[in-house]
Tab-separated table of C-alpha atoms in Angstrom:
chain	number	residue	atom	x	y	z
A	1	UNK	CA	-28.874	-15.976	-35.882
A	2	UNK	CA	-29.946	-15.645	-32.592
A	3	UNK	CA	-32.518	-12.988	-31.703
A	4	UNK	CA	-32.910	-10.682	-28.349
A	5	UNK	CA	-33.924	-7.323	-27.338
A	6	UNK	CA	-32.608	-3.971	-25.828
A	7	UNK	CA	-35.091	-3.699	-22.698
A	8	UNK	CA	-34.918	-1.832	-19.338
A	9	UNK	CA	-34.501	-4.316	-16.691
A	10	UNK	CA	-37.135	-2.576	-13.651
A	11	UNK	CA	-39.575	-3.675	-16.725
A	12	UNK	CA	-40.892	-6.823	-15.581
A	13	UNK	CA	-43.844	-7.195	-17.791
A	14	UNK	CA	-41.131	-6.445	-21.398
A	15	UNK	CA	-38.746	-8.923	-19.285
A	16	UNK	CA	-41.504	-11.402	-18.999
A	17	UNK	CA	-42.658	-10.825	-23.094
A	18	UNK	CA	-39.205	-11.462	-24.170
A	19	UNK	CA	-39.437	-14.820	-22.008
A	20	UNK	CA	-42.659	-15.779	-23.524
A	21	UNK	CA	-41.969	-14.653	-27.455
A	22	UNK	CA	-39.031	-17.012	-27.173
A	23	UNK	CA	-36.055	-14.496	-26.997
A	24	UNK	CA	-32.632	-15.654	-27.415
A	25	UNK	CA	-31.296	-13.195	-24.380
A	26	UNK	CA	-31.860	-9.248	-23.570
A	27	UNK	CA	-29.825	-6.329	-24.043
A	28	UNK	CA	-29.496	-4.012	-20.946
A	29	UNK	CA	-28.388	-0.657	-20.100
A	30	UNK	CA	-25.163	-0.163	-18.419
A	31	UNK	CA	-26.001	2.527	-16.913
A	32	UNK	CA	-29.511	1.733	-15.209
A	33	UNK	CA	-27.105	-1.768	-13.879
A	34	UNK	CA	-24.803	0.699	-12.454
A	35	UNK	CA	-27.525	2.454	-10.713
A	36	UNK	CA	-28.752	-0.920	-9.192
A	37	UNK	CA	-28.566	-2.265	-5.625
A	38	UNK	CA	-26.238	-5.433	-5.839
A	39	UNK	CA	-29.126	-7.079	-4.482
A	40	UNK	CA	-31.936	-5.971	-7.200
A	41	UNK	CA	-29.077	-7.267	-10.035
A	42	UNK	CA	-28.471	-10.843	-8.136
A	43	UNK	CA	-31.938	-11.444	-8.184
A	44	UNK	CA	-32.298	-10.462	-12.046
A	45	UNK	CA	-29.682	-12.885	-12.357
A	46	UNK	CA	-31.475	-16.065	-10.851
A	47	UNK	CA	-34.707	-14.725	-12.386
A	48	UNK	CA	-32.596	-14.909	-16.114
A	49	UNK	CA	-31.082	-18.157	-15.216
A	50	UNK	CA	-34.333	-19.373	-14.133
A	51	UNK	CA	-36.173	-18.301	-17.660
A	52	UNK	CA	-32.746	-19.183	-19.765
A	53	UNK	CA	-32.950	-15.987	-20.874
A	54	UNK	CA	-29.457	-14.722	-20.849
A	55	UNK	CA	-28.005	-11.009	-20.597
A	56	UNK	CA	-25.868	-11.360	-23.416
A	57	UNK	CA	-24.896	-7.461	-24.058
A	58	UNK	CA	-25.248	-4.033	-22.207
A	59	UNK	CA	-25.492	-1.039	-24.185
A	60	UNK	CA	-26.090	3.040	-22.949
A	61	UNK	CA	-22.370	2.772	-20.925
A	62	UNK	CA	-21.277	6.302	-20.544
A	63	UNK	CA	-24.343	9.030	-19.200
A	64	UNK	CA	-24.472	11.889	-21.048
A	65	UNK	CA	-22.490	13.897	-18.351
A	66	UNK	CA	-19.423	11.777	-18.765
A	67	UNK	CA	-17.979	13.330	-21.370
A	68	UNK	CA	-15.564	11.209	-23.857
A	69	UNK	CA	-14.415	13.993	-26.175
A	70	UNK	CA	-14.080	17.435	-25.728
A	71	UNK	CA	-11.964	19.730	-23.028
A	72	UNK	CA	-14.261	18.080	-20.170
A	73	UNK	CA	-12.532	14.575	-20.350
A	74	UNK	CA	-11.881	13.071	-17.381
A	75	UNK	CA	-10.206	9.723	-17.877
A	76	UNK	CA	-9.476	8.870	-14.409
A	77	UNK	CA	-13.925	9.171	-13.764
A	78	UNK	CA	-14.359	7.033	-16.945
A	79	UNK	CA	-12.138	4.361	-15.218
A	80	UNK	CA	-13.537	4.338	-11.983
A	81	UNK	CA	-17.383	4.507	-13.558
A	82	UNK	CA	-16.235	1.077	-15.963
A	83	UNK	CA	-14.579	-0.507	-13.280
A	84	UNK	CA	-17.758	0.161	-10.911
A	85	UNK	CA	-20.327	-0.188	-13.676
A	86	UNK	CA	-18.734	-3.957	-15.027
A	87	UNK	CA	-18.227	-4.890	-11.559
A	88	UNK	CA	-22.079	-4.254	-10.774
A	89	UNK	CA	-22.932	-6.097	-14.283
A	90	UNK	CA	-20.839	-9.418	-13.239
A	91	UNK	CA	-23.459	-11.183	-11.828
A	92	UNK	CA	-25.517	-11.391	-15.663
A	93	UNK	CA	-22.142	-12.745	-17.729
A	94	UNK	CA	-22.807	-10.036	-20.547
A	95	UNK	CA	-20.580	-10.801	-23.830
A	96	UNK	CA	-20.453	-7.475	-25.355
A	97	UNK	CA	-20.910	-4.261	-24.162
A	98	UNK	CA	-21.946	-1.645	-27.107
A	99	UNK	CA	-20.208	1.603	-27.853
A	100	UNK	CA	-23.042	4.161	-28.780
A	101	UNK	CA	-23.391	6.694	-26.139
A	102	UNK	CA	-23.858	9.752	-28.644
A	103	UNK	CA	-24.140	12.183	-26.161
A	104	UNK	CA	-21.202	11.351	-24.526
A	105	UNK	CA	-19.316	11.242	-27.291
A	106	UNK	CA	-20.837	14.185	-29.620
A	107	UNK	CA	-17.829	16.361	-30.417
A	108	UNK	CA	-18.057	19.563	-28.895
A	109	UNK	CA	-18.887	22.749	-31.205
A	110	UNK	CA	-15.149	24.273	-32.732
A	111	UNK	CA	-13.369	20.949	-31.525
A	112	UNK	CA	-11.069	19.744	-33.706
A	113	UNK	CA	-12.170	16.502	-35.270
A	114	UNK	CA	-8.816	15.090	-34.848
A	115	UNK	CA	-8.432	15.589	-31.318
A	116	UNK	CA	-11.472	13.820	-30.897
A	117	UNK	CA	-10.692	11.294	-33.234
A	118	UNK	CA	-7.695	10.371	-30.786
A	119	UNK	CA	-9.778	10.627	-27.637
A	120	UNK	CA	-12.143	8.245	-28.650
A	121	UNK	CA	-8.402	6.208	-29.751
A	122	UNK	CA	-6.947	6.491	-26.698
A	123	UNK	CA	-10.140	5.496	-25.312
A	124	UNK	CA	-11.109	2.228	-26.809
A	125	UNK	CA	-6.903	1.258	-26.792
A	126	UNK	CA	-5.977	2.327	-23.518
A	127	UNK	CA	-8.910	2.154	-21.560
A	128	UNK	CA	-11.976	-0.193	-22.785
A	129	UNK	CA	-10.019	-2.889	-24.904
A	130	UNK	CA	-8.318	-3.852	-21.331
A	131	UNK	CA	-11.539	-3.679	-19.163
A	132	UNK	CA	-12.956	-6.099	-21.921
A	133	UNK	CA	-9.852	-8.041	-21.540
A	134	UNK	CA	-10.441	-8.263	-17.434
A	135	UNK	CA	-14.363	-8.735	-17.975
A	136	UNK	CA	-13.982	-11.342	-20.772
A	137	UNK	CA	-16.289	-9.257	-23.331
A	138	UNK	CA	-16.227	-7.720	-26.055
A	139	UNK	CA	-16.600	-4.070	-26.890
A	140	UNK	CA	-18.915	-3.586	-30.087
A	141	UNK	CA	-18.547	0.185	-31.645
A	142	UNK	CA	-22.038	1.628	-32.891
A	143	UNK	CA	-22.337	3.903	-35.658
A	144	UNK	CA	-24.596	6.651	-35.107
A	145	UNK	CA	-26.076	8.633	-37.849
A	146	UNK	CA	-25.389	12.339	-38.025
A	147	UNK	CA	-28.616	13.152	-36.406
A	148	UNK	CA	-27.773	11.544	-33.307
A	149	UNK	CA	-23.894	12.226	-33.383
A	150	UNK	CA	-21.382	13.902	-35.445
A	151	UNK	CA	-18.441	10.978	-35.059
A	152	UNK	CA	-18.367	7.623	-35.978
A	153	UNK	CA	-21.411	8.163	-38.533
A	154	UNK	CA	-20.893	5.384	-40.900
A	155	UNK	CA	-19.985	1.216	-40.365
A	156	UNK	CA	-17.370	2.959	-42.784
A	157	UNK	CA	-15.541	5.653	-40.414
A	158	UNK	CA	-16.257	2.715	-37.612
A	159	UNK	CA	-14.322	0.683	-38.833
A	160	UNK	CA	-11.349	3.126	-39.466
A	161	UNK	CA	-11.180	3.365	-35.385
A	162	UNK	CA	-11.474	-0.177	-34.800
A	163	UNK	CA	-9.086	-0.702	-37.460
A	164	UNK	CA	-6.127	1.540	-35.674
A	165	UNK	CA	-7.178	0.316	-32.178
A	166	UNK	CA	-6.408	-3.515	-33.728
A	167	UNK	CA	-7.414	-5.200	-30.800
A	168	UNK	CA	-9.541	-8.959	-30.768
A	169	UNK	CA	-11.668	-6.639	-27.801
A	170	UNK	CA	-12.624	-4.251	-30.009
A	171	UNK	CA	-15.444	-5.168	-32.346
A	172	UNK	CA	-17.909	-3.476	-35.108
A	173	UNK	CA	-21.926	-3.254	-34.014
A	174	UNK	CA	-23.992	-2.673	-37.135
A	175	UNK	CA	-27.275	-1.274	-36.313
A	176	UNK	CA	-29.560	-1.761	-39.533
A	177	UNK	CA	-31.318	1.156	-38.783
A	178	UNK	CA	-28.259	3.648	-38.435
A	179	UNK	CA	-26.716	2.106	-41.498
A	180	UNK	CA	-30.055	2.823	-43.890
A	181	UNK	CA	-30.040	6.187	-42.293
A	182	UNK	CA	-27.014	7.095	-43.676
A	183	UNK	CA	-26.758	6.070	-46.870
A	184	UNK	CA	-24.808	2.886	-46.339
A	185	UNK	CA	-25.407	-0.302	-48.461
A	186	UNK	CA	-25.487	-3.526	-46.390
A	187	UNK	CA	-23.768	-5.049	-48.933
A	188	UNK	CA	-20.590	-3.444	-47.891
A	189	UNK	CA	-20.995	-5.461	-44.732
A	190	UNK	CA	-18.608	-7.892	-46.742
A	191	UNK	CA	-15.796	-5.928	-46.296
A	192	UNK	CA	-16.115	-6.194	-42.789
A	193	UNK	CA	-15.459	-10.386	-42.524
A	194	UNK	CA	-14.740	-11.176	-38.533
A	195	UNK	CA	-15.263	-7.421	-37.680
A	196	UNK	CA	-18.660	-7.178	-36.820
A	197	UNK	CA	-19.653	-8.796	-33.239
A	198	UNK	CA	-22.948	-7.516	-32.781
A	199	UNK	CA	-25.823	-6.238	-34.234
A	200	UNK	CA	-29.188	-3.998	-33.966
A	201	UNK	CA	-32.288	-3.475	-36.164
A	202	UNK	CA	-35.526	-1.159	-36.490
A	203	UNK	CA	-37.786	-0.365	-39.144
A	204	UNK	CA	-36.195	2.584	-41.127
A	205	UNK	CA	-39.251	2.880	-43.150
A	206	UNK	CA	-41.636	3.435	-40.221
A	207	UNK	CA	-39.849	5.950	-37.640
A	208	UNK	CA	-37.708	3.152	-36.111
A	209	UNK	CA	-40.824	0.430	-34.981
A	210	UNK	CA	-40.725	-2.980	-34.670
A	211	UNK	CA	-40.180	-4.812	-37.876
A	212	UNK	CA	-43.190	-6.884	-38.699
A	213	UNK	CA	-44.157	-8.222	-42.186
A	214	UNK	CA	-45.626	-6.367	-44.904
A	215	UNK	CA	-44.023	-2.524	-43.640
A	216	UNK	CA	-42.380	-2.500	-47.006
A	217	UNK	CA	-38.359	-2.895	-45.594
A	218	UNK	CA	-36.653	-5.827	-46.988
A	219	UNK	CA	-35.059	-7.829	-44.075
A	220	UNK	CA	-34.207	-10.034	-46.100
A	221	UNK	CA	-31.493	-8.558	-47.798
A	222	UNK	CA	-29.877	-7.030	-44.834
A	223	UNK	CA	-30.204	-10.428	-42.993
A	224	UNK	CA	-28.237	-12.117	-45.753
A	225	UNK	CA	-25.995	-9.259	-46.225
A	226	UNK	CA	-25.235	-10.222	-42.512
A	227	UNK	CA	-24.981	-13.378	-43.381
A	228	UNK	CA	-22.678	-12.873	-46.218
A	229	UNK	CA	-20.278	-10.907	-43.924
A	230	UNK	CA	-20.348	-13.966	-41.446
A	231	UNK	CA	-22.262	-12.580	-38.929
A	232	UNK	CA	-24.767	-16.149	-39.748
A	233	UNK	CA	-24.337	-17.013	-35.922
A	234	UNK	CA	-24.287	-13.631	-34.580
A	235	UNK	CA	-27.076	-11.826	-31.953
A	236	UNK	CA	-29.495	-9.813	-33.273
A	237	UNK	CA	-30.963	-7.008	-31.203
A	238	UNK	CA	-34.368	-5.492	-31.325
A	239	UNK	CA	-33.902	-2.030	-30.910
A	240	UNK	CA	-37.090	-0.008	-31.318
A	241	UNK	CA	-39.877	2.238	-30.919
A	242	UNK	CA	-43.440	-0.046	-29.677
A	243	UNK	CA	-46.307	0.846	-31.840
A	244	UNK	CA	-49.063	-0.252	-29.463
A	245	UNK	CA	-48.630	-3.423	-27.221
A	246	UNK	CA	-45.103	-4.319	-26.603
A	247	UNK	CA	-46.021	-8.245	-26.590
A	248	UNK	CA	-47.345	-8.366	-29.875
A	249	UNK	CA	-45.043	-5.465	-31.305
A	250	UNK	CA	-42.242	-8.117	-30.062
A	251	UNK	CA	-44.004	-11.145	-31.143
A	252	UNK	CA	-44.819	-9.586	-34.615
A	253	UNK	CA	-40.837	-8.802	-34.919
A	254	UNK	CA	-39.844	-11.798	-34.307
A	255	UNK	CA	-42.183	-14.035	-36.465
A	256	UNK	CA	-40.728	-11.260	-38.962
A	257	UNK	CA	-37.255	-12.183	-38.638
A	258	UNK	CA	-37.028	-15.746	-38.537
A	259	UNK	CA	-38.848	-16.217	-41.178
A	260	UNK	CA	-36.383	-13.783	-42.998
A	261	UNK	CA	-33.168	-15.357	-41.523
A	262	UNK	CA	-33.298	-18.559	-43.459
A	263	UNK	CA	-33.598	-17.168	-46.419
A	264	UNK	CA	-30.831	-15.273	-45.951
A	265	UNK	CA	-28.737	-18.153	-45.530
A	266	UNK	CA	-29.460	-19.271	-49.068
């Protein structure tokens, strides 16, 4: 299983860490790419290449503003921000590109759920499974837990979506953390065999740190569980809160996790 991190790119010192802890790639935001001078991401690009430290996902894709449910949806200014916001990204070859974006996607107050429900639909079928298709990626849905979104709460009702939408672009991210926050079993991970394309973990236990050895979560069963769904080849991300010096927060994660992930291979 390889191992990265979700980072913010201007961050040249967390850039450099994830070089020198021996990171398989970095996760970047979408949005702060699409923000970027074509210049400042081509030289990102040849500093990666230089470090083999590949951008293999982008996550954060829609700002909060850009509404994807709700009366406020504006499809043709979710096209034009993808097709600007991929374009802009080309340069680092991401693989995936995560679905999360709570905000953006929170269903407004008296909304009905099913009109959402065929927004987001619409959305993924119409819209993101073809930019994937053009981009050569794949689009990973997140599950957020109901206290940062109120759709798409559970791997469960994730899978639902991606299930209808029934396209090879279209993908399930579980995030470890999300999943223990709402209830979910990662043994029902199995169900999910060639879904999931991505992943993301945090301590649960310890208000979403690093994981590090000895803060009483058991990685080790969720890493197998991953394994067990065939995810045994998959990217890992590192997506969480430092607790004092990102280095060794980072360093202390990883040592964590690969000593976990052959064990869950047995």
């Amino acid at each position: 299983m390889k191992i990265g991190c979700c980072i913010d790119w201007r961050n040249r010192a967390a850039l450099t860490a994830c070089r020198d802890c021996g990171l398989d790639y970095v996760e970047l935001s979408l949005q702060a790419l699409a923000e970027a001078e074509e210049e400042e991401i081509n030289a990102l690009a040849a500093l990666l290449e230089e470090w083999n430290l590949p951008c293999y996902a982008v996550n954060c894709i829609f700002p909060p503003a850009l509404r994807v449910t709700g009366d406020s949806v504006d499809i043709a200014a979710i096209d034009a921000y993808l097709k600007q916001a991929l374009r802009k990204a080309a340069p680092l070859s991401p693989k995936v590109m995560v679905f999360g974006s709570g905000a953006a996607r929170q269903v407004p107050e008296n909304y009905p759920f099913t009109k959402a429900w065929d927004q987001l639909y619409r959305l993924l079928f119409h819209h993101i499974a073809p930019a994937m298709r053009r981009s050569d990626m794949t689009c990973a849905v997140e599950a957020l837990h109901v206290g940062e979104c109120n759709i798409l709460v559970t791997c469960r009702e994730a899978m639902e979506l991606i299930g209808q939408v029934d396209s090879p672009r279209v993908g399930l991210l579980v995030d470890l953390y999300h999943l223990h926050m709402a209830g979910e079993d990662p043994d029902s991970l199995s169900a999910y065999q060639g879904k999931i394309v991505h992943a993301h973990i945090a301590s649960t236990e310890n208000s979403r740190h690093f994981p590090k050895e000895g803060d009483g979560e058991n990685y080790r069963y969720d890493l197998k569980c991953l394994v067990r769904a065939g995810f045994g080849e998959g990217a890992l991300s590192l997506e969480a809160v430092p607790q004092g010096p990102f280095q060794q927060n980072l360093m202390d994660a990883v040592t964590c996790l690969k000593r976990a992930t052959p064990q869950a291979t047995d």
